[in-house]
Amino acid sequence: MRKLFVSLAFTTVAFCSCQDENSSLGESLVKSSFRNVFTDTCTVDISSIIVDSLETLGDSVCQIGFYNDSVWGKVKASYLAEFTLASFSPDLTNTYVFDSITLNFQPSGHYWGDTLSVQRIWIYPLKRVITYLQGETLYNTSYVPLEEAPMCSFAYYPCPGKKENMEIRMPDSFGKQLFDDMLAEKNAFESQEKFRNYLHGLALTPDETGNCISGFMVSDSSIYMRLYYHILNVTNTEKELDFKVNTEYAFTQVEHDRTDTPLEALSKGGAIFATSSIKTGKRAYLQGLTGIYNSIEFPYLNDLMINGDIVSIESAILYLYPQRGSYGVINQLPSTLRLYVADDANNTVDQIYDSMGTTIQDGSLTVDDMLGRETYYSFDITSFLQENLGTWGEGRQKLFLILDNDAFLCTFDQVVFTNDASQDSGQIRLDIRYKTYDR
């Protein structure tokens, strides 16, 4: 995977500290001085990074829909899947009658956009089988051609919070042909490999007039085709066959166009391309499935060392403020974020744990329901700064801010962070308490 690094050039702020009165110990014998110091103006550099491709093979949640957003651009999400062969051995003494075939799926509760708008979802047969073209996996950028004509379409009404199974009737002609070929015991139904060459799979893709992207569960009991039939006898026995999603060949495909958005520069240039704070408005962007996350650095951390012969960090809390107005009913703030420690080569080496070193921190989201000014995520990064104080160059580590793994790979959860003190929303802030000792 190729990564784009985008640095937001935020204004450097000099250290400004509050301190207690000097406490002298044994001054008549040894001249020494301890000070407890607090600073909340340490410069925090935050960058937006985009990953060209995310692995979406076998995700537990898929996304389907289209949404046009002034910040994130036009985003289209489709689900492409192969189906497994249903077990069926016809009895030649029976008379079978096809009834109908349906597509069944279950909403996950995830959504992005206007849930009052109707989504039109089209079902297309795939033109060829799904194959791994980039290693043994499939990505949000993987491509499989579709047949020119759709099989059918249906209207989906997003209903946040409800996860009831839905059943959509597919064309009888498709189901009857499938059933007739099974009754004829054609070679295509001898194995999964032969069946996938008979039915390459289906794509669920949205109409681009929609205004919402919705999530759907992916499991044996949540997305499947069900074929209804009956056996003609005295009681007319009703039966059904289920063709389940083969999660080894199923993925969410994401297409996005960031033209005329603050993120347009992320899609330009070579492997690494940086925007200026003028273009980004001193904002940092984080979003799942489109592959945008953040890098956080503290370029002037070592300036603490000029305040004494010996300096030790006692505590450090990082506060990250979402931009006011960037979240709400259409796009809710994710409840969990993760911080990873990365080395100079951008390899993650650890996560940020609590003060006991046992529990991974989740950002401790605080929500200001009244004014929104004190809505923020916070991380205790004391240990991280203690380890990095006094390091330089390749020895200096950074932090990667990202959604938790499932949300980053399966949802469009998002945050826009602000780092502009002149705006009426919080600025990214680092509170440090440290001690100095002068010999």
XYZ file of C-alpha atoms in Angstrom:
439
model
C 0.000 0.000 0.000
C 1.247 3.473 -0.863
C 0.736 6.297 1.597
C 0.379 10.013 1.049
C 1.668 12.217 3.834
C 0.051 15.631 4.191
C 1.550 18.102 6.629
C -0.639 20.863 7.988
C 1.650 23.829 8.602
C 0.337 25.107 11.886
C 1.778 28.195 13.525
C 4.557 27.448 15.953
C 3.804 28.645 19.469
C 6.604 29.297 21.916
C 6.591 27.594 25.281
C 4.869 29.561 27.991
C 4.908 28.171 31.499
C 3.433 28.652 34.924
C 5.578 27.591 37.829
C 5.578 27.566 41.609
C 8.091 29.372 43.749
C 11.552 27.834 43.886
C 11.902 25.278 46.635
C 15.466 25.183 47.901
C 16.779 22.204 49.778
C 19.975 22.360 51.821
C 20.884 25.667 50.184
C 23.562 26.355 52.766
C 25.317 23.118 51.851
C 24.539 22.582 48.152
C 22.972 25.167 45.872
C 20.058 23.396 44.219
C 16.573 24.274 43.034
C 13.501 22.215 42.109
C 10.582 23.655 40.185
C 7.201 22.263 39.221
C 6.166 23.699 35.843
C 2.987 23.575 33.764
C 2.702 24.419 30.048
C -0.202 24.151 27.642
C 1.327 25.840 24.592
C 3.594 23.090 23.300
C 3.395 22.994 19.491
C 1.452 20.031 18.098
C 1.956 19.248 14.411
C -0.816 17.121 12.955
C -0.813 15.677 9.435
C -3.439 13.987 7.273
C -2.320 10.768 5.606
C -4.169 8.826 2.929
C -3.729 5.117 2.226
C -4.277 4.202 -1.407
C -5.983 0.918 -0.600
C -7.544 -0.775 2.404
C -8.170 -4.499 2.689
C -11.941 -5.062 2.758
C -11.962 -8.800 2.076
C -14.099 -10.690 4.562
C -15.286 -7.604 6.473
C -18.074 -8.217 8.978
C -19.865 -5.078 7.728
C -20.200 -3.847 4.132
C -21.245 -0.388 2.946
C -23.611 0.468 0.076
C -24.668 3.926 -1.038
C -23.710 7.281 -2.512
C -23.082 10.561 -0.712
C -21.864 13.933 -1.963
C -20.254 15.968 0.817
C -18.635 19.411 0.590
C -15.686 18.275 2.740
C -15.152 14.629 1.811
C -16.301 14.806 -1.825
C -18.397 12.320 -3.784
C -18.203 8.850 -2.249
C -19.734 5.717 -3.762
C -19.666 2.371 -1.964
C -20.667 -0.963 -3.526
C -20.569 -4.554 -2.339
C -19.351 -7.306 -4.657
C -19.719 -10.931 -3.631
C -19.500 -14.497 -4.807
C -22.114 -16.951 -3.524
C -21.621 -20.491 -2.286
C -23.252 -23.509 -3.888
C -26.365 -24.686 -2.049
C -26.533 -28.383 -1.213
C -29.285 -30.031 -3.260
C -29.788 -33.523 -4.678
C -33.039 -33.870 -6.653
C -35.103 -37.023 -6.271
C -36.183 -38.182 -9.708
C -39.413 -39.516 -8.261
C -40.492 -36.036 -7.152
C -41.995 -33.194 -9.129
C -40.424 -29.831 -8.235
C -41.946 -26.396 -8.818
C -40.038 -23.121 -8.568
C -41.755 -20.386 -6.536
C -39.444 -17.372 -6.151
C -35.921 -16.195 -5.313
C -35.000 -13.368 -2.948
C -31.993 -11.468 -1.692
C -31.873 -11.236 2.091
C -29.743 -8.841 4.112
C -29.577 -7.166 7.509
C -28.707 -3.497 8.203
C -25.833 -2.991 10.638
C -27.033 0.358 11.974
C -24.107 2.272 10.440
C -24.927 5.158 8.145
C -23.503 8.369 6.717
C -25.763 11.002 5.200
C -29.446 11.833 5.069
C -31.426 8.899 6.435
C -34.675 10.543 5.343
C -33.740 10.093 1.688
C -34.522 6.929 -0.259
C -31.620 4.885 -1.619
C -31.958 3.111 -4.949
C -29.735 0.014 -5.033
C -29.076 -1.917 -8.236
C -28.156 -5.592 -8.472
C -25.758 -6.401 -11.310
C -24.348 -9.808 -12.302
C -20.544 -9.820 -12.403
C -18.970 -10.216 -15.832
C -16.153 -12.417 -14.519
C -15.170 -14.195 -11.314
C -13.657 -12.243 -8.441
C -9.914 -12.844 -8.300
C -7.029 -11.659 -6.157
C -5.021 -9.263 -8.283
C -2.853 -7.714 -5.525
C -1.688 -10.583 -3.349
C -4.008 -12.911 -1.487
C -6.646 -10.334 -0.655
C -9.117 -7.758 -1.971
C -9.143 -4.015 -1.372
C -11.568 -1.108 -1.436
C -9.967 -0.244 -4.792
C -10.265 -3.724 -6.342
C -12.162 -3.814 -9.633
C -14.460 -6.408 -11.202
C -16.448 -5.561 -14.366
C -20.231 -5.741 -14.249
C -22.658 -6.855 -16.892
C -24.086 -3.946 -18.855
C -27.690 -4.535 -17.822
C -28.723 -4.719 -14.153
C -30.705 -7.684 -12.942
C -33.092 -5.512 -10.883
C -33.191 -2.675 -8.351
C -34.966 -1.868 -5.119
C -35.629 1.111 -2.880
C -33.998 1.096 0.538
C -35.229 3.333 3.327
C -32.461 3.828 5.930
C -33.706 3.317 9.459
C -30.960 4.020 12.031
C -31.038 1.727 15.014
C -33.143 -0.967 13.353
C -31.433 -4.194 12.308
C -34.350 -6.243 11.051
C -33.756 -8.650 8.180
C -34.923 -7.459 4.758
C -36.003 -9.634 1.847
C -35.947 -8.343 -1.731
C -37.551 -10.344 -4.536
C -35.236 -10.993 -7.460
C -36.393 -11.745 -11.045
C -38.292 -15.026 -11.364
C -36.538 -15.678 -14.683
C -33.161 -15.707 -12.920
C -34.365 -17.989 -10.136
C -36.180 -20.401 -12.420
C -33.176 -20.786 -14.711
C -30.967 -21.435 -11.688
C -33.373 -24.036 -10.304
C -33.931 -25.749 -13.657
C -30.170 -26.134 -14.120
C -29.883 -27.626 -10.637
C -32.662 -30.106 -11.411
C -30.870 -31.013 -14.627
C -27.763 -31.692 -12.497
C -25.503 -29.736 -14.782
C -21.760 -29.867 -14.183
C -21.797 -26.328 -12.791
C -23.320 -27.682 -9.566
C -20.683 -30.311 -8.874
C -18.278 -28.019 -6.980
C -17.813 -24.455 -5.800
C -15.124 -23.843 -8.412
C -17.499 -24.864 -11.217
C -20.408 -22.946 -9.669
C -18.445 -19.678 -9.496
C -17.825 -19.966 -13.219
C -21.565 -20.463 -13.725
C -22.627 -17.575 -11.453
C -19.668 -15.211 -11.081
C -21.340 -13.228 -8.323
C -23.430 -10.129 -7.778
C -22.721 -6.453 -7.204
C -24.963 -4.275 -5.058
C -24.271 -0.771 -6.273
C -26.075 2.512 -5.531
C -27.776 5.001 -7.782
C -25.691 8.179 -7.765
C -28.742 10.295 -7.070
C -28.819 8.989 -3.501
C -27.761 10.914 -0.443
C -26.816 8.270 2.119
C -24.457 5.330 2.607
C -25.693 2.467 4.783
C -23.962 -0.471 6.426
C -25.098 -4.111 6.214
C -23.997 -7.140 8.196
C -21.994 -9.819 6.416
C -22.414 -13.384 7.661
C -24.083 -16.676 6.751
C -27.305 -15.441 8.291
C -27.312 -11.834 7.076
C -26.596 -11.747 3.313
C -27.784 -14.631 1.169
C -29.996 -15.596 -1.757
C -32.964 -17.792 -0.849
C -34.678 -19.899 -3.506
C -38.233 -21.022 -2.653
C -39.754 -24.108 -4.252
C -42.239 -26.847 -3.457
C -42.601 -30.534 -4.121
C -45.862 -31.627 -5.686
C -47.359 -34.322 -3.495
C -50.383 -34.799 -1.307
C -49.396 -31.918 0.986
C -47.358 -29.759 -1.481
C -44.232 -29.610 0.706
C -42.603 -26.175 0.690
C -38.799 -26.035 0.618
C -36.005 -23.485 0.333
C -32.332 -23.352 -0.669
C -29.856 -20.759 0.619
C -26.906 -19.465 -1.417
C -24.692 -17.712 1.122
C -21.966 -15.134 0.531
C -18.539 -16.672 0.066
C -16.548 -14.274 2.263
C -13.299 -15.460 0.660
C -14.401 -13.579 -2.460
C -16.446 -10.613 -1.238
C -15.448 -7.009 -0.568
C -16.605 -3.405 -0.263
C -15.514 -1.260 -3.211
C -15.113 2.491 -2.685
C -14.909 5.188 -5.356
C -14.368 8.817 -4.402
C -13.916 12.152 -6.138
C -12.414 14.944 -3.983
C -12.532 17.641 -6.687
C -13.190 21.117 -5.246
C -12.921 19.946 -1.631
C -10.342 20.735 1.093
C -8.989 17.222 0.502
C -8.429 17.603 -3.235
C -4.674 17.954 -2.753
C -4.533 14.520 -1.116
C -5.287 12.946 -4.489
C -2.549 14.790 -6.357
C 1.179 14.438 -6.674
C 3.396 11.426 -6.173
C 3.864 9.068 -3.259
C 4.165 11.986 -0.839
C 2.363 15.275 -1.248
C 1.838 17.986 1.352
C -0.773 20.700 1.550
C -0.380 24.007 3.318
C -2.504 25.257 6.190
C -4.014 27.791 3.768
C -5.490 24.978 1.682
C -6.678 22.958 4.644
C -7.852 25.819 6.844
C -5.728 24.430 9.697
C -7.767 21.262 9.755
C -6.840 17.592 9.977
C -9.033 14.835 8.543
C -9.721 11.269 9.657
C -12.105 8.839 7.929
C -12.593 5.116 7.630
C -12.870 3.190 4.335
C -11.438 6.113 2.337
C -8.203 5.488 4.228
C -7.453 8.845 5.870
C -5.726 8.987 9.237
C -3.396 11.333 11.149
C 0.211 11.663 12.201
C 1.015 13.719 15.310
C 4.436 15.101 16.216
C 5.889 17.471 18.811
C 8.767 19.228 17.011
C 9.817 21.474 19.906
C 9.548 18.944 22.713
C 13.254 19.236 23.516
C 12.844 22.947 24.243
C 11.688 21.817 27.669
C 15.287 20.866 28.408
C 16.515 24.475 28.373
C 14.496 25.158 31.518
C 16.799 23.253 33.841
C 19.846 21.067 34.191
C 17.564 18.085 34.643
C 13.990 17.985 33.331
C 11.494 15.188 33.965
C 7.959 14.987 32.570
C 5.432 14.137 35.270
C 2.240 14.080 33.167
C 1.104 14.905 29.631
C -2.462 14.988 28.283
C -3.213 15.495 24.587
C -6.572 17.129 23.747
C -8.003 16.811 20.231
C -10.979 19.035 19.338
C -13.380 18.165 16.497
C -14.393 21.187 14.455
C -17.703 22.599 15.597
C -20.434 21.988 13.029
C -18.537 19.132 11.373
C -20.552 16.449 13.151
C -24.168 15.859 14.060
C -27.078 13.830 12.736
C -25.529 13.177 9.323
C -22.114 12.131 10.603
C -21.695 11.196 14.240
C -18.388 11.342 16.074
C -16.819 7.907 16.538
C -16.822 6.869 20.183
C -13.379 5.266 19.952
C -10.036 6.382 18.530
C -6.636 4.705 18.787
C -3.121 6.097 19.101
C -0.180 4.091 17.784
C 3.511 4.763 18.309
C 5.479 4.858 15.052
C 9.203 5.032 14.386
C 11.039 7.283 11.947
C 10.324 4.827 9.100
C 6.560 5.025 9.853
C 6.395 1.484 11.216
C 3.972 1.115 14.114
C 5.759 -0.324 17.141
C 3.225 -0.008 19.951
C -0.095 1.449 21.093
C -0.818 4.058 23.742
C -1.945 2.398 26.979
C -3.332 3.785 30.214
C -1.088 4.821 33.111
C -1.040 1.225 34.371
C 0.181 -0.004 30.995
C -2.577 -2.604 30.740
C -5.528 -1.070 28.869
C -5.423 0.466 25.377
C -6.750 4.031 25.492
C -9.819 4.856 23.393
C -9.718 8.671 23.314
C -12.127 9.209 26.239
C -14.582 11.222 24.141
C -16.111 14.109 26.094
C -19.208 15.706 24.523
C -20.399 19.245 25.233
C -24.107 18.949 24.439
C -24.774 22.612 25.195
C -22.337 24.632 23.083
C -20.001 22.044 21.577
C -16.926 24.069 22.515
C -15.660 21.498 24.998
C -16.175 18.410 22.878
C -12.833 16.649 22.643
C -10.859 13.421 22.721
C -8.051 13.078 25.239
C -5.074 10.761 25.604
C -2.576 10.400 28.408
C 0.750 10.335 26.546
C 3.027 10.750 29.566
C 5.068 7.616 28.905
C 5.445 8.439 25.225
C 6.853 11.917 25.915
C 9.085 10.630 28.691
C 10.653 8.186 26.250
C 11.052 10.795 23.503
C 12.310 13.770 25.523
C 15.924 14.326 24.515
C 15.735 12.254 21.314
C 16.576 13.617 17.870
C 16.340 12.644 14.209
C 15.784 8.945 13.598
C 15.444 8.316 17.314
C 12.351 10.493 17.613
C 9.010 8.681 17.469
C 5.616 9.999 16.328
C 1.999 9.079 16.904
C -0.565 7.752 14.433
C -4.196 8.573 15.201
C -6.713 6.214 13.650
C -10.156 4.688 14.133
C -10.239 1.285 15.760
C -9.541 -1.461 13.252
C -13.126 -2.567 12.528
C -14.383 1.003 12.100
C -11.459 2.003 9.853
C -11.992 -0.957 7.513
C -15.786 -1.291 7.670
C -17.324 2.184 8.141
C -17.140 5.803 6.992
C -16.811 7.112 10.560
C -15.002 10.445 10.457
C -13.595 13.406 12.376
C -12.397 16.855 11.295
C -9.950 18.237 13.860
C -9.272 21.940 14.236
C -5.978 23.506 15.264
C -6.779 27.198 14.912
C -6.811 29.320 18.043
C -8.618 32.138 16.222
C -11.717 30.023 15.613
C -14.581 29.483 18.037
C -13.748 25.848 18.561
C -11.009 24.177 20.531
C -7.414 24.031 19.422
C -5.379 20.861 19.644
C -3.577 21.213 22.959
C -0.911 19.411 24.943
C -0.868 19.935 28.699
C 2.475 19.048 30.251
C 3.504 19.083 33.878
C 7.227 18.667 34.441
C 9.894 19.156 37.052
C 13.200 20.910 36.607
C 16.305 20.666 38.704
C 19.157 23.198 38.647
C 22.445 22.138 40.135
